[in-house]
Amino acid sequence: MVMDLLAYNTVANAADVNDLRIALGYDQVNLYGSSYGTRLALGVMRDFPEGVRSVVLDAPYGPEVDIYLDTPSSFDRALTVLTKECAADDACSAAYPDLRTVLFDTVDQLNESPASFEVIHPLTRESYTKLLDGDGLTELVFRSLYDTSMRPLLPQAIYDAGEETFTSFVPTAMSDILRQDIRSWGMYFSVLCNEEIPFSTWGEFEAVVADYPEFAGFFAGFEVGGLAYAVCPGWGAGQADARENEPVTSDIPTLIMTGEYDPIVPPGWGQRAAETLTNSYFFEYPGMGHGTSIGDCPRSMMLAFLDDPATAPDDACIAVLEIAPFVVPMEAADIELEPFTSEELAISGAVPMGWTEVQRGIFARASSAVDMAVLLLDVVPMSAEDFLDIVTEQYGLAERPESTGAREANDLTWSLYTFEVQGVSRDLALAESEGLTLIVILRSAPNERDVLYEAVFVPAVEALVPLE
């Protein structure tokens, strides 16, 4: 089948959106777009304004900007925000001084001697070995800045990478595997080869990257960089009209939302779009990355705007927005335990104060969305040996864990085990009592394992007993 690549661009996509509106029988619609979706929403506003009631642009990417020539400076801006905020935070600056220097020293180190780590596909659960050089680490940092939940962990992740520990980057690497699978690369290159690459040159791009030499290797093969300049000349997507390089002018009510940490769509792009969207409201959300409407504050503002596009949404929540603190090494003295009793499980014991019971008997510290610290207390009607077989199968271990020792507490004899899954530590304790097996499992990041073992795992083992 021969495909007409000239049919895959924002002009054609906008016409499809309008045709869909007509087919569904709507006189007008509210448009929501994030990232490229904002470019498409702007195309609909420009070409079919009569069918649009209001628009939300989350991470606005307008036709007037040049994503290829601007992304190196956008990445540098977001990285500078991270390093300056860490330096201004006493705990972060003490734990992770000279963050930018450490990052690019590690980039050089990994470019000379690449490392690897294991990643599991988030859907298929297939395991992959990811080879990581320094430019690959730069990309992991770039993509982590997209994700608001990764921001608190990034200083620690960068320092850990210097020790060739990449556990903190596993969520980003898993998301990247999924992105590779679900993105339509044909559509991606058809759009950008048609309406971005024609308005810049490889020479201009090289000159821009020269101002950021630490990024040179990363951008040489990146899709928003050298890869596109290599692909587009033979892609056959055509060249867009000059208006695809000009700002959209409209008086349709528009909410513009940007994240302080966004490494590819800086807040300045949103301010620039607002200049020609004469009935717009612009907001920047501190501590947030690419796509802010998932957060409680921006989402509530978006819903208020959609209810009444003629009125600016109340932005009071921005001033009191809770920004997660940077994750820093913890001390055992920081942890206090409190009694825990479950009539349903028929057990009692102790759990860390402030940890949240997210499911029955499962307590998460959840200092950020990617916090790995979790404690499980449970009891099952089987032998410890049978439970070990289940653990081996569920975690995909090559062999059953060997006991690392035993512990006596409350007339119970506990067998102790330690193993890793994707670089994340699991400590397991099992004790049999009257045909049941009591279970304690602690999941922790390697750099916190020793502290959490002594301050959480051991006390939880010594306190757990069946209810009489």
Short mmCIF file of C-alpha atoms in Angstrom, two decimals:
data_model
loop_
_atom_site.label_atom_id
_atom_site.label_comp_id
_atom_site.label_asym_id
_atom_site.label_seq_id
_atom_site.Cartn_x
_atom_site.Cartn_y
_atom_site.Cartn_z
CA MET A 1 0.00 0.00 0.00
CA VAL A 2 1.32 3.42 -0.96
CA MET A 3 0.65 6.08 1.67
CA ASP A 4 0.33 9.79 0.87
CA LEU A 5 2.45 11.36 3.60
CA LEU A 6 1.21 14.82 2.53
CA ALA A 7 -2.09 13.95 4.25
CA TYR A 8 -0.56 13.75 7.74
CA ASN A 9 -0.01 17.21 9.20
CA THR A 10 -1.70 19.74 11.45
CA VAL A 11 -3.81 21.29 8.67
CA ALA A 12 -5.25 17.88 7.77
CA ASN A 13 -5.60 16.88 11.42
CA ALA A 14 -7.50 20.09 12.22
CA ALA A 15 -9.90 19.42 9.36
CA ASP A 16 -10.47 15.93 10.76
CA VAL A 17 -11.31 17.39 14.19
CA ASN A 18 -13.83 19.74 12.60
CA ASP A 19 -15.36 16.93 10.52
CA LEU A 20 -15.72 14.86 13.68
CA ARG A 21 -17.51 17.75 15.42
CA ILE A 22 -19.95 18.01 12.53
CA ALA A 23 -20.48 14.24 12.37
CA LEU A 24 -21.31 14.19 16.08
CA GLY A 25 -23.82 17.00 15.62
CA TYR A 26 -22.20 19.62 17.86
CA ASP A 27 -22.47 23.31 17.04
CA GLN A 28 -19.43 24.06 19.19
CA VAL A 29 -16.93 22.10 21.26
CA ASN A 30 -14.42 22.77 24.03
CA LEU A 31 -10.92 21.78 22.96
CA TYR A 32 -8.28 20.42 25.30
CA GLY A 33 -4.75 19.84 24.05
CA SER A 34 -1.44 18.97 25.67
CA SER A 35 1.96 19.16 23.97
CA TYR A 36 1.39 18.54 20.21
CA GLY A 37 -2.33 18.51 21.04
CA THR A 38 -2.02 22.25 21.68
CA ARG A 39 -0.57 22.73 18.19
CA LEU A 40 -3.57 20.87 16.80
CA ALA A 41 -6.02 22.87 18.93
CA LEU A 42 -4.46 26.09 17.66
CA GLY A 43 -4.88 24.84 14.09
CA VAL A 44 -8.59 24.22 14.72
CA MET A 45 -8.96 27.69 16.30
CA ARG A 46 -7.36 29.26 13.24
CA ASP A 47 -9.09 27.23 10.50
CA PHE A 48 -12.50 26.47 12.04
CA PRO A 49 -13.15 29.10 14.74
CA GLU A 50 -16.93 28.91 14.37
CA GLY A 51 -16.96 25.42 15.91
CA VAL A 52 -14.97 26.25 19.06
CA ARG A 53 -16.44 27.48 22.35
CA SER A 54 -13.23 27.45 24.47
CA VAL A 55 -9.71 26.02 24.44
CA VAL A 56 -7.31 24.68 27.06
CA LEU A 57 -3.65 24.68 26.02
CA ASP A 58 -1.61 22.57 28.46
CA ALA A 59 2.10 22.93 27.58
CA PRO A 60 1.44 25.19 24.56
CA TYR A 61 3.46 24.50 21.42
CA GLY A 62 2.44 27.11 18.86
CA PRO A 63 3.46 27.28 15.19
CA GLU A 64 5.47 30.46 15.77
CA VAL A 65 8.12 28.67 17.88
CA ASP A 66 10.94 26.52 16.51
CA ILE A 67 11.10 23.39 18.61
CA TYR A 68 14.41 22.29 17.10
CA LEU A 69 16.27 25.55 17.61
CA ASP A 70 14.67 26.24 21.02
CA THR A 71 14.87 22.87 22.77
CA PRO A 72 18.58 23.06 23.79
CA SER A 73 17.94 26.33 25.63
CA SER A 74 14.64 25.02 27.02
CA PHE A 75 16.39 21.96 28.45
CA ASP A 76 19.15 24.13 29.89
CA ARG A 77 16.56 26.44 31.48
CA ALA A 78 14.74 23.55 33.20
CA LEU A 79 18.00 21.96 34.37
CA THR A 80 19.09 25.34 35.77
CA VAL A 81 15.80 25.62 37.69
CA LEU A 82 16.48 22.19 39.21
CA THR A 83 20.07 22.89 40.19
CA LYS A 84 19.32 26.36 41.59
CA GLU A 85 16.38 25.12 43.66
CA CYS A 86 18.49 22.27 45.05
CA ALA A 87 21.30 24.71 45.87
CA ALA A 88 18.83 27.00 47.66
CA ASP A 89 17.47 24.11 49.75
CA ASP A 90 19.72 23.46 52.77
CA ALA A 91 19.07 19.71 52.91
CA CYS A 92 19.41 19.21 49.15
CA SER A 93 22.53 21.34 48.82
CA ALA A 94 24.19 19.50 51.73
CA ALA A 95 23.37 16.08 50.29
CA TYR A 96 23.95 16.88 46.61
CA PRO A 97 26.38 19.82 46.17
CA ASP A 98 27.51 20.96 42.70
CA LEU A 99 24.69 19.00 41.10
CA ARG A 100 25.28 20.13 37.52
CA THR A 101 29.00 19.40 37.74
CA VAL A 102 28.32 15.92 39.11
CA LEU A 103 25.81 15.25 36.32
CA PHE A 104 28.15 16.09 33.47
CA ASP A 105 31.16 14.46 35.09
CA THR A 106 29.00 11.31 35.18
CA VAL A 107 27.98 11.84 31.55
CA ASP A 108 31.68 11.91 30.59
CA GLN A 109 32.35 8.85 32.74
CA LEU A 110 29.54 6.83 31.14
CA ASN A 111 30.48 7.92 27.62
CA GLU A 112 33.93 6.44 28.29
CA SER A 113 32.61 3.32 30.01
CA PRO A 114 28.86 2.60 29.56
CA ALA A 115 26.88 0.76 32.23
CA SER A 116 23.63 -1.19 32.15
CA PHE A 117 20.57 -1.89 34.26
CA GLU A 118 17.42 -3.97 34.05
CA VAL A 119 14.05 -2.54 32.99
CA ILE A 120 10.70 -4.30 32.76
CA HIS A 121 8.16 -3.38 30.08
CA PRO A 122 5.21 -1.85 31.99
CA LEU A 123 2.63 -3.79 29.94
CA THR A 124 4.21 -7.06 28.84
CA ARG A 125 6.44 -7.42 31.95
CA GLU A 126 9.23 -8.55 29.65
CA SER A 127 12.67 -7.77 31.06
CA TYR A 128 15.21 -5.71 29.10
CA THR A 129 18.84 -4.85 29.73
CA LYS A 130 19.27 -1.14 29.05
CA LEU A 131 22.77 -0.11 27.98
CA LEU A 132 23.46 3.40 29.26
CA ASP A 133 26.15 5.75 28.04
CA GLY A 134 26.52 9.37 29.10
CA ASP A 135 24.27 10.76 26.36
CA GLY A 136 21.66 8.22 27.42
CA LEU A 137 21.90 9.55 30.98
CA THR A 138 21.35 13.08 29.63
CA GLU A 139 18.20 11.83 27.92
CA LEU A 140 16.97 10.19 31.15
CA VAL A 141 17.38 13.50 32.96
CA PHE A 142 15.62 15.34 30.12
CA ARG A 143 12.66 12.93 30.18
CA SER A 144 12.55 12.90 33.98
CA LEU A 145 12.06 16.67 33.97
CA TYR A 146 8.82 16.08 32.05
CA ASP A 147 7.42 14.14 35.00
CA THR A 148 6.38 16.22 38.02
CA SER A 149 6.59 13.15 40.25
CA MET A 150 10.28 12.65 39.37
CA ARG A 151 11.41 16.17 40.33
CA PRO A 152 11.94 15.43 44.07
CA LEU A 153 14.06 12.39 43.20
CA LEU A 154 16.27 13.87 40.48
CA PRO A 155 19.17 15.18 42.60
CA GLN A 156 19.46 11.79 44.31
CA ALA A 157 19.09 9.98 40.96
CA ILE A 158 21.91 12.05 39.44
CA TYR A 159 24.23 11.35 42.38
CA ASP A 160 23.32 7.65 42.36
CA ALA A 161 24.18 7.48 38.64
CA GLY A 162 27.70 8.61 39.53
CA GLU A 163 27.93 5.41 41.58
CA GLU A 164 26.42 3.40 38.69
CA THR A 165 23.17 2.90 40.59
CA PHE A 166 20.22 3.65 38.33
CA THR A 167 17.25 2.47 40.38
CA SER A 168 15.71 5.95 40.60
CA PHE A 169 15.69 6.23 36.81
CA VAL A 170 13.85 2.92 36.28
CA PRO A 171 10.36 4.56 36.18
CA THR A 172 11.56 6.98 33.49
CA ALA A 173 13.17 4.16 31.51
CA MET A 174 9.96 2.11 31.73
CA SER A 175 7.90 5.06 30.49
CA ASP A 176 10.32 5.49 27.60
CA ILE A 177 9.89 1.85 26.56
CA LEU A 178 6.12 2.34 26.58
CA ARG A 179 6.43 5.62 24.64
CA GLN A 180 8.47 3.88 21.95
CA ASP A 181 5.71 1.28 21.57
CA ILE A 182 2.63 3.52 21.54
CA ARG A 183 3.88 6.57 19.63
CA SER A 184 3.05 6.73 15.95
CA TRP A 185 6.49 7.54 14.60
CA GLY A 186 5.11 7.83 11.07
CA MET A 187 2.72 10.58 12.14
CA TYR A 188 5.43 12.19 14.26
CA PHE A 189 7.89 12.59 11.39
CA SER A 190 5.18 13.47 8.87
CA VAL A 191 4.07 16.42 10.99
CA LEU A 192 7.49 17.70 11.97
CA CYS A 193 9.12 17.11 8.58
CA ASN A 194 6.26 19.10 7.02
CA GLU A 195 5.94 22.06 9.37
CA GLU A 196 9.06 22.36 11.51
CA ILE A 197 12.20 21.20 9.70
CA PRO A 198 11.54 23.37 6.60
CA PHE A 199 11.84 26.51 8.74
CA SER A 200 15.33 25.81 10.09
CA THR A 201 18.60 24.32 8.85
CA TRP A 202 21.06 21.78 10.17
CA GLY A 203 23.67 24.53 10.30
CA GLU A 204 21.43 26.69 12.49
CA PHE A 205 20.78 23.75 14.78
CA GLU A 206 24.50 22.98 15.07
CA ALA A 207 25.15 26.61 15.99
CA VAL A 208 22.51 26.51 18.73
CA VAL A 209 23.81 23.24 20.21
CA ALA A 210 27.34 24.68 20.19
CA ASP A 211 26.18 27.01 22.97
CA TYR A 212 25.40 23.94 25.11
CA PRO A 213 28.35 21.57 24.54
CA GLU A 214 27.30 19.24 27.39
CA PHE A 215 24.18 18.36 25.36
CA ALA A 216 25.91 17.86 22.00
CA GLY A 217 26.04 14.06 22.05
CA PHE A 218 22.46 13.76 23.24
CA PHE A 219 21.00 16.09 20.61
CA ALA A 220 23.04 14.54 17.78
CA GLY A 221 20.78 11.47 17.78
CA PHE A 222 17.64 12.84 19.42
CA GLU A 223 14.33 12.97 17.51
CA VAL A 224 14.07 16.69 18.37
CA GLY A 225 17.52 17.12 16.89
CA GLY A 226 19.92 15.32 14.61
CA LEU A 227 17.65 12.35 13.93
CA ALA A 228 14.94 14.51 12.34
CA TYR A 229 17.40 16.47 10.18
CA ALA A 230 18.67 13.11 8.89
CA VAL A 231 15.22 11.56 8.33
CA CYS A 232 13.21 14.46 6.91
CA PRO A 233 14.97 15.05 3.57
CA GLY A 234 13.84 11.61 2.38
CA TRP A 235 10.55 11.38 4.24
CA GLY A 236 8.34 12.90 1.54
CA ALA A 237 6.05 14.88 3.84
CA GLY A 238 6.20 18.06 1.76
CA GLN A 239 6.62 21.59 3.06
CA ALA A 240 3.98 23.53 4.96
CA ASP A 241 2.67 26.93 3.99
CA ALA A 242 4.39 29.88 5.68
CA ARG A 243 1.44 30.32 8.04
CA GLU A 244 2.55 27.14 9.83
CA ASN A 245 5.43 29.24 11.12
CA GLU A 246 3.28 32.14 12.32
CA PRO A 247 1.36 32.72 15.56
CA VAL A 248 -2.36 32.05 15.71
CA THR A 249 -4.50 35.12 16.33
CA SER A 250 -7.86 34.48 17.98
CA ASP A 251 -10.33 35.90 20.49
CA ILE A 252 -11.71 32.48 21.47
CA PRO A 253 -11.51 32.12 25.30
CA THR A 254 -8.31 30.19 26.02
CA LEU A 255 -6.66 28.89 29.18
CA ILE A 256 -2.87 28.57 28.86
CA MET A 257 -1.10 26.32 31.39
CA THR A 258 2.66 25.81 31.73
CA GLY A 259 4.99 23.98 34.13
CA GLU A 260 8.07 25.55 35.70
CA TYR A 261 10.18 22.43 35.11
CA ASP A 262 9.03 21.60 31.57
CA PRO A 263 12.24 20.90 29.58
CA ILE A 264 10.73 21.21 26.10
CA VAL A 265 7.82 23.70 26.38
CA PRO A 266 9.09 26.57 28.53
CA PRO A 267 6.68 29.00 30.21
CA GLY A 268 7.89 31.66 27.77
CA TRP A 269 6.13 29.84 24.94
CA GLY A 270 2.85 30.19 26.81
CA GLN A 271 3.41 33.90 27.37
CA ARG A 272 4.24 34.26 23.68
CA ALA A 273 1.04 32.49 22.64
CA ALA A 274 -1.00 34.73 24.93
CA GLU A 275 0.16 37.82 23.02
CA THR A 276 -2.00 36.93 20.01
CA LEU A 277 -4.75 35.06 21.84
CA THR A 278 -6.50 38.19 22.97
CA ASN A 279 -9.02 36.50 25.26
CA SER A 280 -6.62 34.21 27.11
CA TYR A 281 -5.49 33.54 30.67
CA PHE A 282 -1.89 32.44 31.27
CA PHE A 283 -0.66 30.53 34.34
CA GLU A 284 2.65 28.96 35.32
CA TYR A 285 2.65 26.19 37.93
CA PRO A 286 5.72 25.93 40.18
CA GLY A 287 7.37 22.55 40.64
CA MET A 288 5.49 20.99 37.71
CA GLY A 289 6.75 19.50 34.46
CA HIS A 290 5.27 18.81 31.02
CA GLY A 291 1.48 18.72 31.22
CA THR A 292 0.12 20.30 34.40
CA SER A 293 -3.60 19.50 34.26
CA ILE A 294 -3.07 16.22 36.12
CA GLY A 295 -2.39 18.25 39.28
CA ASP A 296 -5.22 19.13 41.66
CA CYS A 297 -4.75 22.90 41.47
CA PRO A 298 -4.44 23.25 37.68
CA ARG A 299 -7.21 20.70 37.12
CA SER A 300 -9.61 22.62 39.36
CA MET A 301 -8.75 25.84 37.51
CA MET A 302 -9.29 24.12 34.16
CA LEU A 303 -12.72 22.83 35.18
CA ALA A 304 -13.72 26.29 36.47
CA PHE A 305 -12.63 27.80 33.15
CA LEU A 306 -14.63 25.26 31.14
CA ASP A 307 -17.70 26.09 33.23
CA ASP A 308 -17.27 29.82 32.53
CA PRO A 309 -14.71 30.61 29.80
CA ALA A 310 -15.55 34.33 29.98
CA THR A 311 -14.10 34.61 33.49
CA ALA A 312 -10.52 34.09 34.59
CA PRO A 313 -10.35 31.07 36.93
CA ASP A 314 -9.45 31.73 40.55
CA ASP A 315 -5.70 31.12 40.86
CA ALA A 316 -5.46 31.27 44.66
CA CYS A 317 -4.45 27.60 44.79
CA ILE A 318 -1.16 28.37 43.00
CA ALA A 319 0.10 30.40 45.97
CA VAL A 320 -0.48 27.47 48.34
CA LEU A 321 0.52 24.71 45.93
CA GLU A 322 2.29 21.94 47.86
CA ILE A 323 5.61 21.18 46.18
CA ALA A 324 7.19 17.91 47.26
CA PRO A 325 10.59 18.42 48.94
CA PHE A 326 13.71 16.97 47.39
CA VAL A 327 14.46 13.44 48.58
CA VAL A 328 17.60 13.40 50.73
CA PRO A 329 19.34 10.59 52.64
CA MET A 330 17.44 9.74 55.79
CA GLU A 331 18.60 8.89 59.28
CA ALA A 332 17.18 6.17 61.52
CA ALA A 333 16.41 8.86 64.11
CA ASP A 334 13.94 10.41 61.63
CA ILE A 335 11.68 7.33 61.87
CA GLU A 336 9.20 6.66 64.66
CA LEU A 337 6.94 3.64 64.88
CA GLU A 338 3.39 3.36 66.15
CA PRO A 339 1.18 0.39 67.08
CA PHE A 340 -0.82 -1.34 64.35
CA THR A 341 -3.70 -3.77 64.76
CA SER A 342 -5.81 -5.41 62.05
CA GLU A 343 -8.84 -7.39 63.16
CA GLU A 344 -9.34 -8.46 59.54
CA LEU A 345 -5.84 -9.94 59.26
CA ALA A 346 -5.86 -10.99 62.93
CA ILE A 347 -2.39 -9.52 63.55
CA SER A 348 -0.85 -6.68 65.52
CA GLY A 349 2.51 -5.04 65.26
CA ALA A 350 4.21 -1.71 64.56
CA VAL A 351 4.46 0.50 61.47
CA PRO A 352 6.30 3.76 60.71
CA MET A 353 4.43 6.84 61.85
CA GLY A 354 3.15 8.89 58.90
CA TRP A 355 3.22 6.03 56.39
CA THR A 356 -0.15 5.50 54.69
CA GLU A 357 -2.02 2.21 54.56
CA VAL A 358 -2.68 2.13 50.80
CA GLN A 359 -4.11 -1.39 50.88
CA ARG A 360 -4.84 -3.83 53.67
CA GLY A 361 -1.57 -4.31 55.54
CA ILE A 362 0.49 -2.36 52.98
CA PHE A 363 2.05 0.89 54.19
CA ALA A 364 3.72 3.36 51.80
CA ARG A 365 5.91 6.25 52.83
CA ALA A 366 4.95 8.03 49.57
CA SER A 367 7.13 11.11 50.03
CA SER A 368 6.75 11.42 46.25
CA ALA A 369 4.88 9.55 43.53
CA VAL A 370 7.98 7.45 42.82
CA ASP A 371 8.94 6.73 46.45
CA MET A 372 9.90 3.05 46.64
CA ALA A 373 9.64 2.60 50.41
CA VAL A 374 6.78 0.18 51.21
CA LEU A 375 6.17 -2.12 54.20
CA LEU A 376 3.84 -5.14 53.98
CA LEU A 377 2.47 -7.02 56.99
CA ASP A 378 0.33 -10.08 56.26
CA VAL A 379 -0.59 -13.62 57.22
CA VAL A 380 -1.39 -16.50 54.84
CA PRO A 381 -2.82 -20.01 55.37
CA MET A 382 0.17 -21.92 53.99
CA SER A 383 3.66 -22.96 54.92
CA ALA A 384 6.63 -20.64 54.63
CA GLU A 385 8.12 -22.94 51.98
CA ASP A 386 4.99 -22.69 49.83
CA PHE A 387 4.96 -18.91 50.20
CA LEU A 388 8.60 -18.74 49.08
CA ASP A 389 7.63 -20.59 45.91
CA ILE A 390 4.97 -17.93 45.24
CA VAL A 391 7.49 -15.13 45.84
CA THR A 392 9.95 -16.74 43.42
CA GLU A 393 7.32 -16.99 40.69
CA GLN A 394 5.69 -13.58 41.18
CA TYR A 395 8.99 -11.69 41.19
CA GLY A 396 10.41 -13.70 38.30
CA LEU A 397 13.44 -14.82 40.31
CA ALA A 398 15.82 -17.31 38.74
CA GLU A 399 15.85 -19.32 41.97
CA ARG A 400 14.24 -19.33 45.37
CA PRO A 401 15.86 -16.88 47.83
CA GLU A 402 18.26 -18.40 50.33
CA SER A 403 17.83 -17.54 54.00
CA THR A 404 20.26 -14.92 55.29
CA GLY A 405 19.62 -15.74 58.94
CA ALA A 406 17.01 -16.13 61.66
CA ARG A 407 15.56 -13.99 64.42
CA GLU A 408 13.66 -14.89 67.60
CA ALA A 409 10.87 -12.61 68.80
CA ASN A 410 7.64 -13.15 70.79
CA ASP A 411 8.09 -16.94 70.77
CA LEU A 412 8.27 -16.88 66.96
CA THR A 413 11.24 -17.93 64.85
CA TRP A 414 11.62 -15.72 61.80
CA SER A 415 13.56 -16.76 58.68
CA LEU A 416 15.11 -13.75 56.92
CA TYR A 417 15.71 -13.28 53.18
CA THR A 418 17.06 -10.49 50.96
CA PHE A 419 16.78 -10.20 47.17
CA GLU A 420 16.56 -7.54 44.46
CA VAL A 421 14.08 -6.93 41.65
CA GLN A 422 15.15 -4.36 39.01
CA GLY A 423 17.73 -3.01 41.44
CA VAL A 424 15.15 -2.47 44.20
CA SER A 425 15.81 -4.23 47.51
CA ARG A 426 13.30 -6.56 49.13
CA ASP A 427 13.77 -7.79 52.69
CA LEU A 428 11.48 -10.68 53.64
CA ALA A 429 10.77 -12.31 57.00
CA LEU A 430 8.58 -15.41 57.48
CA ALA A 431 7.41 -17.10 60.68
CA GLU A 432 5.06 -20.07 61.00
CA SER A 433 2.39 -20.17 63.73
CA GLU A 434 -0.40 -22.76 64.05
CA GLY A 435 -0.66 -23.55 60.33
CA LEU A 436 -0.29 -19.91 59.25
CA THR A 437 2.71 -17.95 57.99
CA LEU A 438 3.27 -14.39 59.17
CA ILE A 439 4.94 -12.15 56.60
CA VAL A 440 6.95 -8.93 56.71
CA ILE A 441 8.27 -7.44 53.43
CA LEU A 442 10.18 -4.17 53.09
CA ARG A 443 10.79 -2.67 49.67
CA SER A 444 13.45 0.07 49.57
CA ALA A 445 15.88 1.84 47.29
CA PRO A 446 19.47 0.56 47.64
CA ASN A 447 20.78 3.83 49.08
CA GLU A 448 18.18 3.69 51.87
CA ARG A 449 18.06 -0.03 52.47
CA ASP A 450 20.42 -0.21 55.47
CA VAL A 451 18.65 2.60 57.35
CA LEU A 452 15.16 1.28 56.63
CA TYR A 453 16.22 -2.27 57.48
CA GLU A 454 17.28 -1.28 60.99
CA ALA A 455 14.65 1.38 61.65
CA VAL A 456 11.59 -0.24 60.00
CA PHE A 457 12.08 -3.88 59.00
CA VAL A 458 13.66 -5.25 62.18
CA PRO A 459 11.20 -3.50 64.56
CA ALA A 460 8.27 -4.62 62.38
CA VAL A 461 9.49 -8.23 62.58
CA GLU A 462 9.97 -8.08 66.34
CA ALA A 463 6.52 -6.56 66.90
CA LEU A 464 4.34 -8.68 64.58
CA VAL A 465 2.21 -11.31 66.36
CA PRO A 466 -1.09 -13.05 65.67
CA LEU A 467 -4.07 -11.82 67.64
CA GLU A 468 -5.27 -14.20 70.32
#
